[in-house]
XYZ file of C-alpha atoms in Angstrom:
627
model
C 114.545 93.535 83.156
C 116.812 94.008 80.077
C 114.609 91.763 78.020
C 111.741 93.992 77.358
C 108.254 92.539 77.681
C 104.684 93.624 78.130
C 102.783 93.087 81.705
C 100.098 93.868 83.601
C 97.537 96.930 83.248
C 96.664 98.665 85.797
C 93.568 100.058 87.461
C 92.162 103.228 89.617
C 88.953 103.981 91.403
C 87.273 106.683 93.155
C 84.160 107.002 95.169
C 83.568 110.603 96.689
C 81.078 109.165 99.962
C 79.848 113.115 100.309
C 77.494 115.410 98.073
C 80.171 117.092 95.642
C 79.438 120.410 97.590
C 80.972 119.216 100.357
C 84.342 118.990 98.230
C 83.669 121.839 96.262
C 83.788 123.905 99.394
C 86.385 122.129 101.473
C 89.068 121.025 98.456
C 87.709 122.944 95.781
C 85.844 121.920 92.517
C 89.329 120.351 90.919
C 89.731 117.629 94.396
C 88.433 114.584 92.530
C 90.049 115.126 89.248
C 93.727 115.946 90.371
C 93.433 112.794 92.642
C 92.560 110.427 89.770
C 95.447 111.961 88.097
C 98.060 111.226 90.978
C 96.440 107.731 91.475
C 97.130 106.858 87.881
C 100.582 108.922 87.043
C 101.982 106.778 90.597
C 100.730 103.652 88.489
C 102.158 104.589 84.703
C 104.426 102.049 85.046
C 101.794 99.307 84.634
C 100.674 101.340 81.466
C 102.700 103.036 78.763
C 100.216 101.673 75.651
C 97.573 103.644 76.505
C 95.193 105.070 79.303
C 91.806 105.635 79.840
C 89.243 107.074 82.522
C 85.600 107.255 82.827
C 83.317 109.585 85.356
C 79.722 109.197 85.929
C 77.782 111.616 87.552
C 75.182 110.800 89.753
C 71.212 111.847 90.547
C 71.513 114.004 87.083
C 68.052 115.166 85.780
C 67.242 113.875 82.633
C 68.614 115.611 79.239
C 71.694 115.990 81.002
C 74.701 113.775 80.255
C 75.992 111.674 83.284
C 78.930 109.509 81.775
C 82.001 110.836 80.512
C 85.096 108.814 78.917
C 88.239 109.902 77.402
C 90.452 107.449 76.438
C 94.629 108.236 74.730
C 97.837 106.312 72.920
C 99.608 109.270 72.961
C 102.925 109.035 73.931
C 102.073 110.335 77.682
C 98.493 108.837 77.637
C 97.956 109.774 81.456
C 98.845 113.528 81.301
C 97.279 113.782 77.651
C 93.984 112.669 79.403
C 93.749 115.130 81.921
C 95.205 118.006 80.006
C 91.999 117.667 78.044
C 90.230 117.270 81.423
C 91.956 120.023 82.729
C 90.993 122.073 79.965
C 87.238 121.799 80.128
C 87.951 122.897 83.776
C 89.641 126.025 83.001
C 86.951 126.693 80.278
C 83.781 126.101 82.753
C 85.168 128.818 85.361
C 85.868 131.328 82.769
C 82.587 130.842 81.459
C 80.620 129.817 84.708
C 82.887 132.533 87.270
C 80.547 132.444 90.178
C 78.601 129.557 89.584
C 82.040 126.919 88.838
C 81.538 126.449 92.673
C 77.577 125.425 92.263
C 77.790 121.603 92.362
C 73.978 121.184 90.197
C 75.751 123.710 87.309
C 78.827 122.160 87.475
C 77.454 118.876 86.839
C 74.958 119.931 84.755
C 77.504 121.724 82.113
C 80.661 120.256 82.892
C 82.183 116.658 81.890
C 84.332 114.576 84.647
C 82.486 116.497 87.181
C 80.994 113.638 88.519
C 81.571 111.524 92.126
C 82.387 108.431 90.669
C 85.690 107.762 88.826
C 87.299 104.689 87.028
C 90.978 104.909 85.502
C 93.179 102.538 83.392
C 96.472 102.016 82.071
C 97.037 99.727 79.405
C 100.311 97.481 78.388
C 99.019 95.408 75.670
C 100.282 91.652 76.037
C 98.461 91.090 72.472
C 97.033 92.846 70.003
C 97.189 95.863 67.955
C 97.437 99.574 70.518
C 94.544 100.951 69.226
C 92.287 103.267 70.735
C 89.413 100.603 70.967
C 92.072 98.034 72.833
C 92.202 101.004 75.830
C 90.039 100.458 78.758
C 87.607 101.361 80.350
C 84.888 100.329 77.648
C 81.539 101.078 77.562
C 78.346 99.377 77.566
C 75.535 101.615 76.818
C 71.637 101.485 77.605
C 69.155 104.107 77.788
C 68.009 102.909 81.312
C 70.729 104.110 83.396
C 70.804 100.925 85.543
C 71.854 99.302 82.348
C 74.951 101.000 81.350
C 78.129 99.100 82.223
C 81.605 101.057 82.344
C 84.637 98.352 82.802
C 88.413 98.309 83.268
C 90.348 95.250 84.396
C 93.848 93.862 84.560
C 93.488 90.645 83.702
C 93.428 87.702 81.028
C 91.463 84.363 80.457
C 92.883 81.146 79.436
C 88.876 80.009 78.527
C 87.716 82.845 76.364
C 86.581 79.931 73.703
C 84.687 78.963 76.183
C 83.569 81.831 77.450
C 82.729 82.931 73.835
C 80.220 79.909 73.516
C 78.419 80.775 76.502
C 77.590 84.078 75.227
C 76.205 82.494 72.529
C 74.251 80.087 74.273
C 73.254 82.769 76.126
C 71.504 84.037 72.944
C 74.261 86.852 72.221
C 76.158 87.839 68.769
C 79.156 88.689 70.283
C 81.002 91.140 67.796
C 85.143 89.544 68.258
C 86.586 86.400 70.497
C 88.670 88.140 72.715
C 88.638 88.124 76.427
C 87.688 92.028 77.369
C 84.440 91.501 75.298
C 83.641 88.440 76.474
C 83.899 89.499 80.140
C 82.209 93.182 80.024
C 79.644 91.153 77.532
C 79.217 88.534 80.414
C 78.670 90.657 83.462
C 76.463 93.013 81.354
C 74.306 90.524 80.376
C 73.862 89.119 84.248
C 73.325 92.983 84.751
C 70.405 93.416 82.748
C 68.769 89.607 83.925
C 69.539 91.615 87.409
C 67.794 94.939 86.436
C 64.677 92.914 84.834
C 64.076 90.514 87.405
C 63.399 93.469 90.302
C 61.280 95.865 87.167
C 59.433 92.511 86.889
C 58.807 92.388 90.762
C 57.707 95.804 90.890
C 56.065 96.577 87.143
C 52.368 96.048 88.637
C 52.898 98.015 91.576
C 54.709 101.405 90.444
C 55.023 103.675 87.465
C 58.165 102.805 85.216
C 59.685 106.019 86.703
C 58.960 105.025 90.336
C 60.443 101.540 89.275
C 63.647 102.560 87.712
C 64.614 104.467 90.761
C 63.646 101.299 93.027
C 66.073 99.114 91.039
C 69.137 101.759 91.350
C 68.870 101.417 95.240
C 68.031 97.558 95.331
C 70.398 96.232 92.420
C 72.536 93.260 94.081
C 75.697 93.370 92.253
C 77.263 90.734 94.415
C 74.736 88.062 92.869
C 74.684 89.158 89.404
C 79.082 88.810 89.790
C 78.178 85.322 91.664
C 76.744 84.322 88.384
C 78.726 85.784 85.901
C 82.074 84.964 87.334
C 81.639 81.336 87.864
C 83.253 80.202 84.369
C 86.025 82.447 84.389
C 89.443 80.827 84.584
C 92.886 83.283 85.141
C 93.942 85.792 86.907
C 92.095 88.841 87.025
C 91.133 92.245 88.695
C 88.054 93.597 86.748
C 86.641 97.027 87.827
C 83.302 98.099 86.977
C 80.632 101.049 87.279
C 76.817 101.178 86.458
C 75.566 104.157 85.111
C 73.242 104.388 88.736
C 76.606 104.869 90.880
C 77.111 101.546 91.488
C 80.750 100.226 91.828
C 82.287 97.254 92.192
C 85.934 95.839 91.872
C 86.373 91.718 91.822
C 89.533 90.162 92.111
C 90.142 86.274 90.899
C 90.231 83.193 93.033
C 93.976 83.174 93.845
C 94.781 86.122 93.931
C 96.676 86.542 91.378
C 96.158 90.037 90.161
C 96.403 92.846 92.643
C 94.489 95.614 94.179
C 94.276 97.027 97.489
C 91.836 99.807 98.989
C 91.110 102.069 101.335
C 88.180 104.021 102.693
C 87.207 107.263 105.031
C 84.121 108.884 105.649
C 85.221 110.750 102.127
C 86.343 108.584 99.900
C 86.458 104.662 98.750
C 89.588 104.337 96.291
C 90.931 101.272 94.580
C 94.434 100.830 92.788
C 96.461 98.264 91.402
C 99.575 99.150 93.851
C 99.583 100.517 97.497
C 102.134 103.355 96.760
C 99.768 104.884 94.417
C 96.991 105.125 97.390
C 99.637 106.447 99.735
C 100.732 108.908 97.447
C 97.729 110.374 96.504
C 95.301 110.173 99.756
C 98.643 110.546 102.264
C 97.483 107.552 104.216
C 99.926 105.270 106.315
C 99.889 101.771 104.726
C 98.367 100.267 107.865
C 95.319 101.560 106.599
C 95.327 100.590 103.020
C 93.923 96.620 102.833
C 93.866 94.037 100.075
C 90.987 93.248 98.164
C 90.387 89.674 99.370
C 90.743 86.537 96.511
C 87.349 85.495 95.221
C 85.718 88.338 96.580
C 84.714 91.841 95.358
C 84.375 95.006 97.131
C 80.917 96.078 95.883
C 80.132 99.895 96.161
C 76.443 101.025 96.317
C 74.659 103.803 94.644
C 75.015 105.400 98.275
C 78.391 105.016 98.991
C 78.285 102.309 101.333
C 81.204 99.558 100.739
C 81.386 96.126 101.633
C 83.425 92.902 100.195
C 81.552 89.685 99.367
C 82.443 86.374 98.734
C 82.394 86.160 95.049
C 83.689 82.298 93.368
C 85.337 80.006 95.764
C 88.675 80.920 97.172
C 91.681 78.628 96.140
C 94.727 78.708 97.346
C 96.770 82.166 97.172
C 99.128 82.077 94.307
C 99.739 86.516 93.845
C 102.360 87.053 91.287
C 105.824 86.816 92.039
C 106.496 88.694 89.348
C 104.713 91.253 90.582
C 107.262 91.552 93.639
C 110.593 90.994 91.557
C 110.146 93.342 89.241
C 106.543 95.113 87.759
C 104.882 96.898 90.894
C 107.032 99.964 92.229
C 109.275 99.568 94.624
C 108.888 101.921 96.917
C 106.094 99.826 98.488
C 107.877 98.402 101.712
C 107.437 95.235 101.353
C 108.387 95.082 98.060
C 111.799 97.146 98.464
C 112.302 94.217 101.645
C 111.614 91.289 99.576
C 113.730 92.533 96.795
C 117.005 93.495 98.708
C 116.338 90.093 100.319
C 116.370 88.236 96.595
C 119.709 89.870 96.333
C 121.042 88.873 99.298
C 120.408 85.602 99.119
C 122.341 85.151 95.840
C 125.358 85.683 97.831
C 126.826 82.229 97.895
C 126.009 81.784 94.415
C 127.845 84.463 93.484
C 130.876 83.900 95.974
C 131.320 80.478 94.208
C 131.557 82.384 90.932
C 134.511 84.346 91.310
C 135.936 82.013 93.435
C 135.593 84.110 96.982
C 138.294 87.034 94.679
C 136.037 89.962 96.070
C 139.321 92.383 95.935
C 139.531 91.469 92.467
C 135.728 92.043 91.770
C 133.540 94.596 90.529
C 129.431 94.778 91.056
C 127.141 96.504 89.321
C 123.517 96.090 88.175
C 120.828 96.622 85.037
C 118.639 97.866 84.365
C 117.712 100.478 87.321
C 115.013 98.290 88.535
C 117.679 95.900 89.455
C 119.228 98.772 91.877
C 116.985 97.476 94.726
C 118.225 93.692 94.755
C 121.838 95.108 94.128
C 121.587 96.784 97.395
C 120.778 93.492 99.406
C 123.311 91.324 96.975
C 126.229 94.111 98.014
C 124.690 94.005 102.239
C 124.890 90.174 101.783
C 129.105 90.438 100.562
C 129.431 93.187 103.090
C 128.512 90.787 105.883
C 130.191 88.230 104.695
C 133.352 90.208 104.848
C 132.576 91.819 108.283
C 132.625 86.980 109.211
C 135.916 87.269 107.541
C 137.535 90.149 109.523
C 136.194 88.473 112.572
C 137.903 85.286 111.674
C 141.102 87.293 111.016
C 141.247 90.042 113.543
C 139.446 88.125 116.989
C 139.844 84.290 115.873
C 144.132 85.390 114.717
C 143.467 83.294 111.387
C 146.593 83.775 109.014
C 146.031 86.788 106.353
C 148.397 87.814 103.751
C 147.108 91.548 103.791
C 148.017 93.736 106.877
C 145.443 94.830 109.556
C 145.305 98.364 107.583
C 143.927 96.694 104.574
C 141.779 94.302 106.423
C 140.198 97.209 108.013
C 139.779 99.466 105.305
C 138.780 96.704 102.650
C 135.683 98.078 100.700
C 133.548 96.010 97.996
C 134.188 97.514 94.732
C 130.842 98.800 92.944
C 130.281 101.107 89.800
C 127.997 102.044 87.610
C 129.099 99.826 84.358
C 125.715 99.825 82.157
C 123.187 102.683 81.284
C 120.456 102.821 79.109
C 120.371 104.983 76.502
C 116.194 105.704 76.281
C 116.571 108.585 73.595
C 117.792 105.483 71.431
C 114.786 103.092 69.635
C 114.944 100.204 67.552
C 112.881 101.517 65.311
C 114.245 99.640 62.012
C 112.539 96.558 61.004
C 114.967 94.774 58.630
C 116.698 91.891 60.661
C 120.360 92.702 58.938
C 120.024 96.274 60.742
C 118.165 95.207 63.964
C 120.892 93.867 66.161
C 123.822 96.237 65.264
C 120.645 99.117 66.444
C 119.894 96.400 69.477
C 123.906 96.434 70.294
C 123.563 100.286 70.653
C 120.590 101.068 73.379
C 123.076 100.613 76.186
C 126.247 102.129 77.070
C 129.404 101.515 79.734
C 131.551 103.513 81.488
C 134.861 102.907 80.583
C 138.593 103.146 82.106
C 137.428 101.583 85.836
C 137.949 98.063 84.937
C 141.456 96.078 85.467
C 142.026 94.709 81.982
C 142.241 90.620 82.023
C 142.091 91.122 86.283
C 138.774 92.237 87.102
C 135.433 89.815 87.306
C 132.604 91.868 86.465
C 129.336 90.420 88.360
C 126.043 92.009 86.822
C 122.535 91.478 88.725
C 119.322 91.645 86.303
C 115.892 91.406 87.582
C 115.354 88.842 85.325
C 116.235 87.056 82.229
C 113.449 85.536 79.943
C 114.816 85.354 76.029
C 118.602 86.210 76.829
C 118.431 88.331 73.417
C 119.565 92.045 75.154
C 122.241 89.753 77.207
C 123.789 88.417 74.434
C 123.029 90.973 71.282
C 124.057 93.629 73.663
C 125.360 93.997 76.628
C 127.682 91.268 77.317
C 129.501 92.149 73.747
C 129.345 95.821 75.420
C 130.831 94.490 78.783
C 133.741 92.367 77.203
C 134.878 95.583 75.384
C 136.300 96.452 79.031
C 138.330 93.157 78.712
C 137.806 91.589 82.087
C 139.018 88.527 83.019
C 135.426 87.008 83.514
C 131.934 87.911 83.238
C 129.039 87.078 85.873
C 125.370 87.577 85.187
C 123.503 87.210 87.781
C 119.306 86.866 87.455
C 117.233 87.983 90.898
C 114.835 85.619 89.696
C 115.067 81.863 88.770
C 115.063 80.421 85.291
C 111.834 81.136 82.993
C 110.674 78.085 82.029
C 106.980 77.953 81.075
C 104.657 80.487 79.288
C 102.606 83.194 81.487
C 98.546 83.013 80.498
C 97.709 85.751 83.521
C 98.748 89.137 81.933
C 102.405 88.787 81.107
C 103.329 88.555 77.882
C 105.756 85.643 77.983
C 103.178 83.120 75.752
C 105.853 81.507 73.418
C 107.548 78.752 74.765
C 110.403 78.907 72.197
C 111.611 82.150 72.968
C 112.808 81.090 76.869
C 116.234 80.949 77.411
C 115.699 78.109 79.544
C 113.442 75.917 76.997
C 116.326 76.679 74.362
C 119.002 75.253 76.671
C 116.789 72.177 77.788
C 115.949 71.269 74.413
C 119.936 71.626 73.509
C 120.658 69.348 76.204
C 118.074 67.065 75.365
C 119.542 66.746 71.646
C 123.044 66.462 73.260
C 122.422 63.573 75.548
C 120.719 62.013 72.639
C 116.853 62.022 74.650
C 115.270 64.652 72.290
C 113.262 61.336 72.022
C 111.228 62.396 74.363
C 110.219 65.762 72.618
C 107.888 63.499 70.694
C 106.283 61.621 73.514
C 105.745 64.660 75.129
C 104.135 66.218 72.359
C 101.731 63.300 71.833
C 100.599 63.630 75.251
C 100.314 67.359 74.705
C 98.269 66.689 71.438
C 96.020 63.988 73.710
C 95.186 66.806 76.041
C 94.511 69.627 73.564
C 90.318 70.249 74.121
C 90.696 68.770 77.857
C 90.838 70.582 80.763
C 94.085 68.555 82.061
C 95.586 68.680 85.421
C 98.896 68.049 84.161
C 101.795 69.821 83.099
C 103.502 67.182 80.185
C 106.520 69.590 79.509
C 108.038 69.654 83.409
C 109.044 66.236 82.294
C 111.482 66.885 80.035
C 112.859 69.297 82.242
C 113.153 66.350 84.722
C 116.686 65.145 82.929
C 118.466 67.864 84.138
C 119.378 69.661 87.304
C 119.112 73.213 87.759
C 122.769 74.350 87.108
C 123.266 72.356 83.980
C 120.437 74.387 82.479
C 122.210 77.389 84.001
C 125.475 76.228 81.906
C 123.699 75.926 78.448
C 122.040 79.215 79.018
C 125.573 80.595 79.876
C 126.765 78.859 76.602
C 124.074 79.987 74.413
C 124.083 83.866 75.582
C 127.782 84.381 74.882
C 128.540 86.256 71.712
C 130.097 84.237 69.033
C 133.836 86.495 69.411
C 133.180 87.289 73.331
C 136.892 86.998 74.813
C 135.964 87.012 78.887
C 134.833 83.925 80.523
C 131.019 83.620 81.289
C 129.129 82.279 84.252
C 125.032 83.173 84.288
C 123.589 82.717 87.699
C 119.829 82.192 88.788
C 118.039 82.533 91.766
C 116.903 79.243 93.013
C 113.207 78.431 93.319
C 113.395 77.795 96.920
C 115.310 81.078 98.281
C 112.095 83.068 95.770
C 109.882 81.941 98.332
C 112.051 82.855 101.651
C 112.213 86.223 100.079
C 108.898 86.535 98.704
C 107.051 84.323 101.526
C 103.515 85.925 101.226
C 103.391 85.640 97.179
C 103.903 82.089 96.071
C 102.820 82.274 92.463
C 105.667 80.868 90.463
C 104.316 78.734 87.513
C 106.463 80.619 84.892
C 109.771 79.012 87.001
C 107.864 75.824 87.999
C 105.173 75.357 85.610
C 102.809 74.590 88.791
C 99.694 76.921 87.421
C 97.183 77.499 89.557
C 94.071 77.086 87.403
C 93.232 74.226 84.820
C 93.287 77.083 81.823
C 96.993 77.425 82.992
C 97.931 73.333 82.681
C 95.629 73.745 78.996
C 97.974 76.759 77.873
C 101.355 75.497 78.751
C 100.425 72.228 76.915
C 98.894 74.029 73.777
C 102.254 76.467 73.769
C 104.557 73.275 73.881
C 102.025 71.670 70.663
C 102.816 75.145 68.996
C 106.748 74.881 69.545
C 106.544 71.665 67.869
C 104.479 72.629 65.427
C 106.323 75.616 64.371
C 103.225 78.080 64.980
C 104.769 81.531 66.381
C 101.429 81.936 68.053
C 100.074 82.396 70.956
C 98.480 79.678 73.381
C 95.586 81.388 74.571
């Protein structure tokens, strides 16, 4: 989208199912390592903060290292990561020569040169990109059971809560934030899991005999049964044991994703099905999704399985995810997208009043190409109606059969991003002169004070690039008019689930409903609003108080603000900004319904608690966010 914000992390997982000689032989020693690296590289747009990955190695002898974790915020985490891999690779053979291809030295004296892999990538909704923000983290015992390795893409609306149950738990928790709290959580139903079977057994084997006893009976499915239970937002969490344990668990909707697929080789897990079908050259028939509420649990032996975990709600998987974060050259996702565009057709026909000969398309940014393509199909079959009505139905025409026939759509390529270019200085009477520069047109192709110029964006959340940017770049053509059109609808309410849209005030939308409000004369009901905001704060509420003061308004008039308030002070064209409509999102994207950043319908109670606590902020003047 042009407005830049942070999303959703991603994750990666691998479980070789065979003794590592069998892939040293067959693939090589390098197998495991180079397909982590494709896994994660096919993901790095989920991740450009930072990246991490973690290996254990398993049935090591003692004295010998069995977990290894590198973790980067370089400026190409993922290949920074495995060029240090890579390197202790290249050092082993020279030094090992014959025995690089002995799995027991190679695991012995080498580091990532285990079965059992777990990678992240990291775009940091909040927070400071420091190393110690980067997944996966580590939880560390000297009982190998114990140790807890976890990555997740995910965030809590409840980590106060969540904080005070650690401490009723009897922990000192060392910060408030939601990736402690969690690992913290599950690693303390871990070790009540690893004690209760060394209790079972303590009387009837050595401590040896017992540790090995709990590595093959630990039941990760009940310690996540009770660790889970209190956890409110949308979440995939990915974990290891330092036994060879695995699991990945996935939140009650749905929200976050992650698919997997297994063979009598392998068990891998990622965040996005192209990254699986990349890497492992498997049709996506055979890649399946991680079921809501449930976890696919991994044991020390390689067997998989997926267990019911919390309670399944209804399936509310990111929209978001679909319009414009995952990659899309998933299928589905390249279908639902062209189908977003083509449903904005009649919107867009309205806006330059059916003139298509004297109309140019185009799109930004290039993830908007996709939803182009099915916006341009959807004029292109309008036109094919038209010719039908003209050529077999003899309607009157004023243009000749030649130019009936031969009638094309007229697209270029108007806006490019310039990524060399950064806004790198801070002071605000340099920032948007910097801001006005990071795109660029091509020039000479439009018909000056003729042409309508109609512009699809994926998206458009704070309207700052739109109006800073490129619609003062855009009227420098001179057309006669000026049509933005978003792929999504309007942004109305605050993301808690791993987007980093947390400030109600910043929405384009909330701007122009609160403008309208003070123009009608009901910004009255700002205040009653925010008292029943206040009344809920510390409540688990079921209600969303701010959809009501959206209530006073249809859709288009907050369209027409938004249109109003984008526009550049000495912008010449007319201006039209166009949404998708609520109701055509979910013919396009049937299968993923969540939609409480358009709607404000959340999903969980944390949601209804943030959106209220972002509105008390708004009013409050706090530039903070609400979870």
């Amino acid at each position: 989208m042009s407005d830049q914000i942070l999303h959703e992390c991603g994750i990666a997982m691998i479980r070789l199912r065979k003794p590592l000689s069998y892939y040293i032989e067959k693939y090589g020693p390098l197998y495991a390592m180079n397909k982590m690296y494709i896994l994660m590289e096919k993901q790095h747009n989920r991740g450009q903060d930072g990246a991490g990955v973690a290996n254990i190695k398993l049935d090591v002898e003692s004295g010998h290292r069995y977990i290894s974790r590198y973790r980067s915020i370089k400026a190409q985490p993922v290949a920074h990561l495995f060029k240090k891999i890579g390197k202790k690779f290249k050092k082993a053979q020279k030094e090992g020569k014959d025995k690089f291809k002995n799995e027991r030295w190679l695991k012995e004296n080498v580091a990532f040169s285990g079965e059992l892999w777990l990678g992240h990538l990291r775009y940091g909704t909040h927070g400071q990109n420091s190393i110690e923000n980067v997944h996966p983290f580590l939880r560390q015992n000297n009982w190998r059971s114990r140790n807890l390795v976890m990555a997740g893409n995910f965030n809590m609306t409840n980590v106060d809560e969540l904080f005070e149950l650690l401490v009723d738990l009897g922990q000192h928790p060392k910060e408030k934030v939601d990736t402690v709290t969690v690992m913290e959580k599950i690693g303390h139903f871990l070790d009540e899991e690893v004690q209760g079977i060394f209790e079972k057994y303590k009387d009837k084997f050595s401590n040896r005999e017992v540790s090995d006893i709990i590595e093959n009976e630990l039941n990760i499915q009940r310690l996540l049964r009770r660790a889970c239970k209190d956890f409110d937002g949308g979440y995939t969490m990915a974990g290891m044991t330092g036994s060879g344990s695995a699991f990945v668990v996935r939140d009650p909707n749905g929200i976050r994703p992650a698919y997997y697929y297994a063979n009598d080789e392998v068990v891998v897990v990622a965040s996005e099905k192209p990254a699986i079908k990349t890497a492992f050259n498997v049709d996506y028939n055979q890649i399946d999704e991680i079921k809501p509420g449930h976890a696919l649990v991994i044991d020390k032996n390689g067997e998989y399985s997926q267990h019911s975990i919390v309670p399944t709600a209804e399936k509310t998987s990111c929209s978001f995810e679909r319009i414009y974060f995952s990659r899309g050259n998933d299928p589905d996702i390249y279908k639902e997208r062209k189908q977003l565009g083509r449903l904005l057709v009649p919107q867009v026909l309205r806006a330059v009043n059916f003139d298509i000969k004297n109309t140019v398309f185009s799109y930004i940014p290039n993830t908007a190409e996709t939803a182009f393509y099915g916006l341009m199909a959807g004029i292109e079959d309008y036109l094919i109606a038209k010719q039908k009505d003209i050529i077999i139905d003899k309607k009157p025409s004023v243009d000749s059969l030649e130019e009936i026939l031969s009638f094309r759509p007229r697209v270029e390529k108007l806006v490019l991003k310039d990524v060399k270019l950064r806004t790198f200085i801070t002071d605000d009477e340099h920032r948007d002169e910097m801001v006005a520069h990071v795109y660029d047109t091509t020039y000479e192709v439009i018909r000056k004070g003729i042409d309508t110029l109609v512009v699809i964006d994926d998206s458009i959340v704070r309207g700052t690039t739109l109006e800073k940017s490129i619609l003062k770049m855009l009227d420098r053509l001179e057309p006669k008019k000026i049509v933005v059109v978003s792929s999504a609808p309007q942004i109305r309410y605050p993301d808690c689930y791993g987007i980093d849209m947390s400030k109600m005030g910043e929405f384009v939308a909330f701007r122009a409903m609160i403008s309208l409000l003070k123009e009608t004369g009901k910004d009255y009901l700002l205040g009653e609003v925010y008292e029943k905001c206040t009344r809920a704060r510390g409540h688990q509420s079921q209600k969303n108080y701010v959809q009501n003061l959206y209530e006073s308004f249809t859709y288009d008039e907050i369209s027409s603000k938004i249109s109003e308030i984008v526009r550049p002070a000495d912008m010449k064209a007319d201006l039209e900004v166009i949404f998708q409509t609520v109701e055509n999102l979910h013919k396009a994207i049937p299968l993923h319904s969540g939609d409480w950043y358009f709607t404000g319908n959340y999903p969980t109670p944390g949601g209804m608690k943030v959106v209220n606590r972002s509105y008390v902020n708004y009013m409050e003047g706090k530039l903070v966010r609400a979870y």
